[in-house]
Short mmCIF file of C-alpha atoms in Angstrom, two decimals:
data_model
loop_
_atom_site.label_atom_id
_atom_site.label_comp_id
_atom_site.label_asym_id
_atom_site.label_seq_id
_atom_site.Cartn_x
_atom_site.Cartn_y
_atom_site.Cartn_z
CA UNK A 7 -43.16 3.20 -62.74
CA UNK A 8 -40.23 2.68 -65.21
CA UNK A 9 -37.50 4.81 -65.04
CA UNK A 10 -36.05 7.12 -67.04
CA UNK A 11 -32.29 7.58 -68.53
CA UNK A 12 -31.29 11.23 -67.07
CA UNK A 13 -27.80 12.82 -67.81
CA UNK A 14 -26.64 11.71 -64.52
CA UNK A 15 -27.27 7.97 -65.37
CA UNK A 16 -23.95 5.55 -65.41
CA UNK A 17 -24.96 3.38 -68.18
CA UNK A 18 -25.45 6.85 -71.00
CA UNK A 19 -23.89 9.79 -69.50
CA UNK A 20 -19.84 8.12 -68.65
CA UNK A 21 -18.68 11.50 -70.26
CA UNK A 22 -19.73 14.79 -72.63
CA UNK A 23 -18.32 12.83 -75.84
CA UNK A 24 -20.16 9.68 -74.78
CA UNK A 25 -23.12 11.16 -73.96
CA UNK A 26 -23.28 13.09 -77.15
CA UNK A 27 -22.39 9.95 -78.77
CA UNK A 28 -25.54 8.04 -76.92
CA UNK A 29 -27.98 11.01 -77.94
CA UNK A 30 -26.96 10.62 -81.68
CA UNK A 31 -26.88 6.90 -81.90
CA UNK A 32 -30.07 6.70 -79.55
CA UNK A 33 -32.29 8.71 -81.54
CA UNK A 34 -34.80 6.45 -82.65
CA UNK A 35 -34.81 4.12 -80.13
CA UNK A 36 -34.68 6.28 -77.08
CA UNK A 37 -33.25 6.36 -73.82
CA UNK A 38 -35.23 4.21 -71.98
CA UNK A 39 -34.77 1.32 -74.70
CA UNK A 40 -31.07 1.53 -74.51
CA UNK A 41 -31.21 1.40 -70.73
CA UNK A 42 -33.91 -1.80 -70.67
CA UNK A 43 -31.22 -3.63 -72.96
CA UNK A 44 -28.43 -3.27 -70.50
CA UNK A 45 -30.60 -4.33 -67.80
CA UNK A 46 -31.68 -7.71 -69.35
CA UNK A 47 -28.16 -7.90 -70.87
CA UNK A 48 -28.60 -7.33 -74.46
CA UNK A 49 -26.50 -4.15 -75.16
CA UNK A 50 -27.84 -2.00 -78.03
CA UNK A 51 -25.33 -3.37 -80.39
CA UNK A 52 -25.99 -7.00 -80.21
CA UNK A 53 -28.11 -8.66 -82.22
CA UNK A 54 -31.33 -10.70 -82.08
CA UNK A 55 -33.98 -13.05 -83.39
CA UNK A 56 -37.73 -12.16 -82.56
CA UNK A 57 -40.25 -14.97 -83.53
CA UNK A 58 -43.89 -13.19 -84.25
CA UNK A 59 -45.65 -16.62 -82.71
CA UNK A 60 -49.29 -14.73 -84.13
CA UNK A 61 -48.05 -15.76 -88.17
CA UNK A 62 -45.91 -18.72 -87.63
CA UNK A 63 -48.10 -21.65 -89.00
CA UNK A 64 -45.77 -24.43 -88.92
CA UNK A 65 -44.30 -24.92 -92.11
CA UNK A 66 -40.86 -25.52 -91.35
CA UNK A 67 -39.28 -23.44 -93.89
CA UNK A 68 -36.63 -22.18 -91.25
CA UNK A 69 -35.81 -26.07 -90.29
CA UNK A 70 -35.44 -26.63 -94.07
CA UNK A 71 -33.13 -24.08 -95.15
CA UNK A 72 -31.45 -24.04 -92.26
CA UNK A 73 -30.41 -27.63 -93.12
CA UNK A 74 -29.08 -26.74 -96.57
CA UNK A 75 -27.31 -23.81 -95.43
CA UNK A 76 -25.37 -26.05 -93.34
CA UNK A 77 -25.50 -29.05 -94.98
CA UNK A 78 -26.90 -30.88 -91.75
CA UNK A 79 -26.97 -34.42 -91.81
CA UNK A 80 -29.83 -36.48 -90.06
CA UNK A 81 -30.69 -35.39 -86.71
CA UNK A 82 -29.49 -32.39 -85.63
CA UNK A 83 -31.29 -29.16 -86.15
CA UNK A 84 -29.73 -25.74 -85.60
CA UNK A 85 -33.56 -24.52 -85.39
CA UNK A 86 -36.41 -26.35 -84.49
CA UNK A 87 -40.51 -25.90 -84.98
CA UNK A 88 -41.76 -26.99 -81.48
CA UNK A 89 -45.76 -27.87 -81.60
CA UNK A 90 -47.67 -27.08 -78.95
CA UNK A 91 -50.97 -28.55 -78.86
CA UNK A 92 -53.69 -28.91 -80.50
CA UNK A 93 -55.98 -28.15 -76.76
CA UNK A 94 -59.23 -27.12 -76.44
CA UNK A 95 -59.55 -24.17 -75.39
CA UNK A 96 -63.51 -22.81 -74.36
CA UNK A 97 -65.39 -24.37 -77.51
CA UNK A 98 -62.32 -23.63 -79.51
CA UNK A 99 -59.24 -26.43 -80.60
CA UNK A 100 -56.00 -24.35 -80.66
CA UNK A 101 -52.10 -24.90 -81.77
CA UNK A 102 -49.33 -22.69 -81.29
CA UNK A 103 -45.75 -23.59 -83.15
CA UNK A 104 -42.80 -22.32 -81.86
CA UNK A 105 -39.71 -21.85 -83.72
CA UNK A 106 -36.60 -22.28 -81.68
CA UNK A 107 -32.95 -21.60 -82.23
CA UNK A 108 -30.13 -21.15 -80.13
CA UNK A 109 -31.01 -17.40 -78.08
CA UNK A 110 -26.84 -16.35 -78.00
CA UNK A 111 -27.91 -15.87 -74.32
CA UNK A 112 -26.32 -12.72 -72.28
CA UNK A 113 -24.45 -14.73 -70.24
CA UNK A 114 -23.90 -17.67 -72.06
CA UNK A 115 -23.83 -20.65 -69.51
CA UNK A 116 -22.28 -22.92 -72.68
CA UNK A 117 -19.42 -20.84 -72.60
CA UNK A 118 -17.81 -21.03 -69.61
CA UNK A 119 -17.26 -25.38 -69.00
CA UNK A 120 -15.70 -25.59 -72.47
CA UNK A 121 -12.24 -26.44 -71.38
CA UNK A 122 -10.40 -25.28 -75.00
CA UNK A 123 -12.55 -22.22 -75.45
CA UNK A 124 -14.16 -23.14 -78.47
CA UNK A 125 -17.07 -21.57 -77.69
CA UNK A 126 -16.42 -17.52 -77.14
CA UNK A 127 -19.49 -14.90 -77.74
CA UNK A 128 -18.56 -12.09 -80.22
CA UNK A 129 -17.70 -8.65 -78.45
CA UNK A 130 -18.99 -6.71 -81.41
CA UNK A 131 -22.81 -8.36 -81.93
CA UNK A 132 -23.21 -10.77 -79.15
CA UNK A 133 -23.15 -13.71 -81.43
CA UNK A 134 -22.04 -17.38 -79.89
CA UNK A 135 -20.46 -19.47 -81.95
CA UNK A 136 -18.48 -22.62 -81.62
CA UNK A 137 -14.73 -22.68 -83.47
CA UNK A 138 -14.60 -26.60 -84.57
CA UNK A 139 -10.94 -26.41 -84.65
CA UNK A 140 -10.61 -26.23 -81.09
CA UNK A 141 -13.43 -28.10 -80.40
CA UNK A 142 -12.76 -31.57 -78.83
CA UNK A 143 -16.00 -32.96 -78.83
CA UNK A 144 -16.32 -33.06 -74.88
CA UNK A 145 -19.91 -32.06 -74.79
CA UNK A 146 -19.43 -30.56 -71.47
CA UNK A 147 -21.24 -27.25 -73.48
CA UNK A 148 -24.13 -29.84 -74.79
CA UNK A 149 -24.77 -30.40 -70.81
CA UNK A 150 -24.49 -26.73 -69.84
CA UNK A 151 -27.02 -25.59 -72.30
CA UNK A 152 -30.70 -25.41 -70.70
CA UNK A 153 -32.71 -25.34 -73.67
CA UNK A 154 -30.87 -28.11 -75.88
CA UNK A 155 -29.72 -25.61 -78.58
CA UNK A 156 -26.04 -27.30 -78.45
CA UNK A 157 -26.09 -30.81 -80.69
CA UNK A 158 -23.46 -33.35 -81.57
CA UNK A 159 -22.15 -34.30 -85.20
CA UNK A 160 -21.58 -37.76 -85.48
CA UNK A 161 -19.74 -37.41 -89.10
CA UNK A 162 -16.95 -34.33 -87.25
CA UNK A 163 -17.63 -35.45 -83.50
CA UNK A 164 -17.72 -32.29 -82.61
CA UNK A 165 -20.33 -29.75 -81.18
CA UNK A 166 -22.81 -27.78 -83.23
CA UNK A 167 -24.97 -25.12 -82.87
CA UNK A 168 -27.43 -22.23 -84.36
CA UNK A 169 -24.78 -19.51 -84.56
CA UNK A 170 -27.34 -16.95 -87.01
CA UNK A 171 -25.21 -18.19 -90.07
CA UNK A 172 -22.88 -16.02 -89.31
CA UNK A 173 -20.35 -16.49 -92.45
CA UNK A 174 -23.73 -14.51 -93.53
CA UNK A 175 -24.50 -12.03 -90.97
CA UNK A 176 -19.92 -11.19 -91.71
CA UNK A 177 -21.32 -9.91 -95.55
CA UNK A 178 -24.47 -8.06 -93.83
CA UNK A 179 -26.66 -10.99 -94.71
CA UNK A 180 -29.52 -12.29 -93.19
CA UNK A 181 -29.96 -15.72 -91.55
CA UNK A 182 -31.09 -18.11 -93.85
CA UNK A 183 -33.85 -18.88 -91.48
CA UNK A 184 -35.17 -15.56 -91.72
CA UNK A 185 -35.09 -15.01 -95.68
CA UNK A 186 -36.88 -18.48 -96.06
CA UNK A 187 -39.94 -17.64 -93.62
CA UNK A 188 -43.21 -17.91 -95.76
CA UNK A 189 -44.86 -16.08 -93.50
CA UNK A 190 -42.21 -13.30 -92.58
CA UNK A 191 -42.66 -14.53 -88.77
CA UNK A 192 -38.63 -14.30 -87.96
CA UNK A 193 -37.36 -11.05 -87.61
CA UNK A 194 -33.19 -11.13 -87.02
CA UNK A 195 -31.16 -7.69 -85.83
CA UNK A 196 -30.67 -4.65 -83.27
CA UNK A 197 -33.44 -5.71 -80.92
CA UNK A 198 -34.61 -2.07 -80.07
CA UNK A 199 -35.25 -1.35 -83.75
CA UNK A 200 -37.29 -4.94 -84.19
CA UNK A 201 -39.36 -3.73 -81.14
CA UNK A 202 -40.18 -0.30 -82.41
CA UNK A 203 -41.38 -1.78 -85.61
CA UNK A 204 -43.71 -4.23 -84.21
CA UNK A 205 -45.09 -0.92 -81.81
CA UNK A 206 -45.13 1.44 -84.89
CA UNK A 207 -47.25 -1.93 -86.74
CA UNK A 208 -49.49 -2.58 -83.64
CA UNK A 209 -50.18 1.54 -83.28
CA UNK A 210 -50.84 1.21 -86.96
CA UNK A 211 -53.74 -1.47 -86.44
CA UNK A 212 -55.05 0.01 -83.55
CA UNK A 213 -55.57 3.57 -85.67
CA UNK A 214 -57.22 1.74 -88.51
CA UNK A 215 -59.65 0.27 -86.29
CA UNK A 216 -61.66 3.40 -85.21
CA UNK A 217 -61.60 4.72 -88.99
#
């Protein structure tokens, strides 16, 4: 059974003015939200990119504006469409694409073997990002990174990487990614409001379907 957030719980209650703080700012998403986030380390604040794999249909509108928003040369792709399939599956041929960016991960393992600190993860939304002024082109983070988010420029020589255009997000902006979708698959921000949309949305179907 999943626990509940009581008033007695370290991560909410710390104090009265927190805790009246947490009750205010929680109110829509609820306790038990706020307390998952911690857990998986994603604090409330931070924000996030949820891919709705059910409408993506591969057109590669994020890939392409992503590359004009950054003015990417050839190769290197801040987000990329991964196919998977086509397979049969029963007496059906299916394909699922995957759009993948960089996922600012919780604990970052890019961050720590950069020996200038270039990269750093913003306190304030969780975003990591990679300061090409103190970046020396090592690529010990381009090693450290598991899911091969981290590229190489070859006109800087320097490390690059999704980082949710940020000079964007700064203005309260969406990714470029995300305004570019065709098919309104990317959804970019707090991740406990993203998830209570896509429950009130699935509720929403479910009700229709016994009118």
């Amino acid at each position: 059974m999943a626990e509940q957030l009581t008033d007695q719980d370290p991560l909410w209650n710390l104090d009265k003015e927190t805790a009246k703080g947490a009750l205010a700012r929680n109110e829509k998403i609820g306790l038990f939200e706020a307390q998952g986030a911690h857990r998986w380390g994603i604090p409330p604040d931070h924000v996030t990119m949820f891919v709705d794999l059910k409408r993506c249909i591969g057109c590669f509108s994020c890939e392409t504006s992503c590359k004009l928003e950054h003015d990417l040369p050839v190769g290197p792709r801040f987000i990329r469409v991964m196919q998977v399939g086509p397979k049969k599956v029963g007496k059906h041929t299916k394909m699922l694409f995957y759009p993948m960016a960089c996922f600012h991960c919780g604990q970052a393992p890019c961050v720590p073997p950069c020996p200038t600190g270039a990269i750093t993860k913003r306190a304030k939304d969780g975003i990591v990002w990679i300061d090409p002024a103190k970046c020396i082109g090592c690529k010990q983070c381009i090693q450290a990174c598991p899911f091969g988010a981290i590229q190489f420029d070859t006109r800087t020589r320097k490390a690059i990487k999704c980082d949710y255009c940020i000079h964007r997000v700064d203005k309260g902006l969406q990714p470029a990614c995300v305004t570019k979708c065709s098919t309104h698959c990317l959804y970019f921000g707090d991740l406990n409001q993203i998830m209570t949309y896509m429950r009130d949305k699935t509720a929403l179907k479910l009700a229709t379907s016994y009118q």
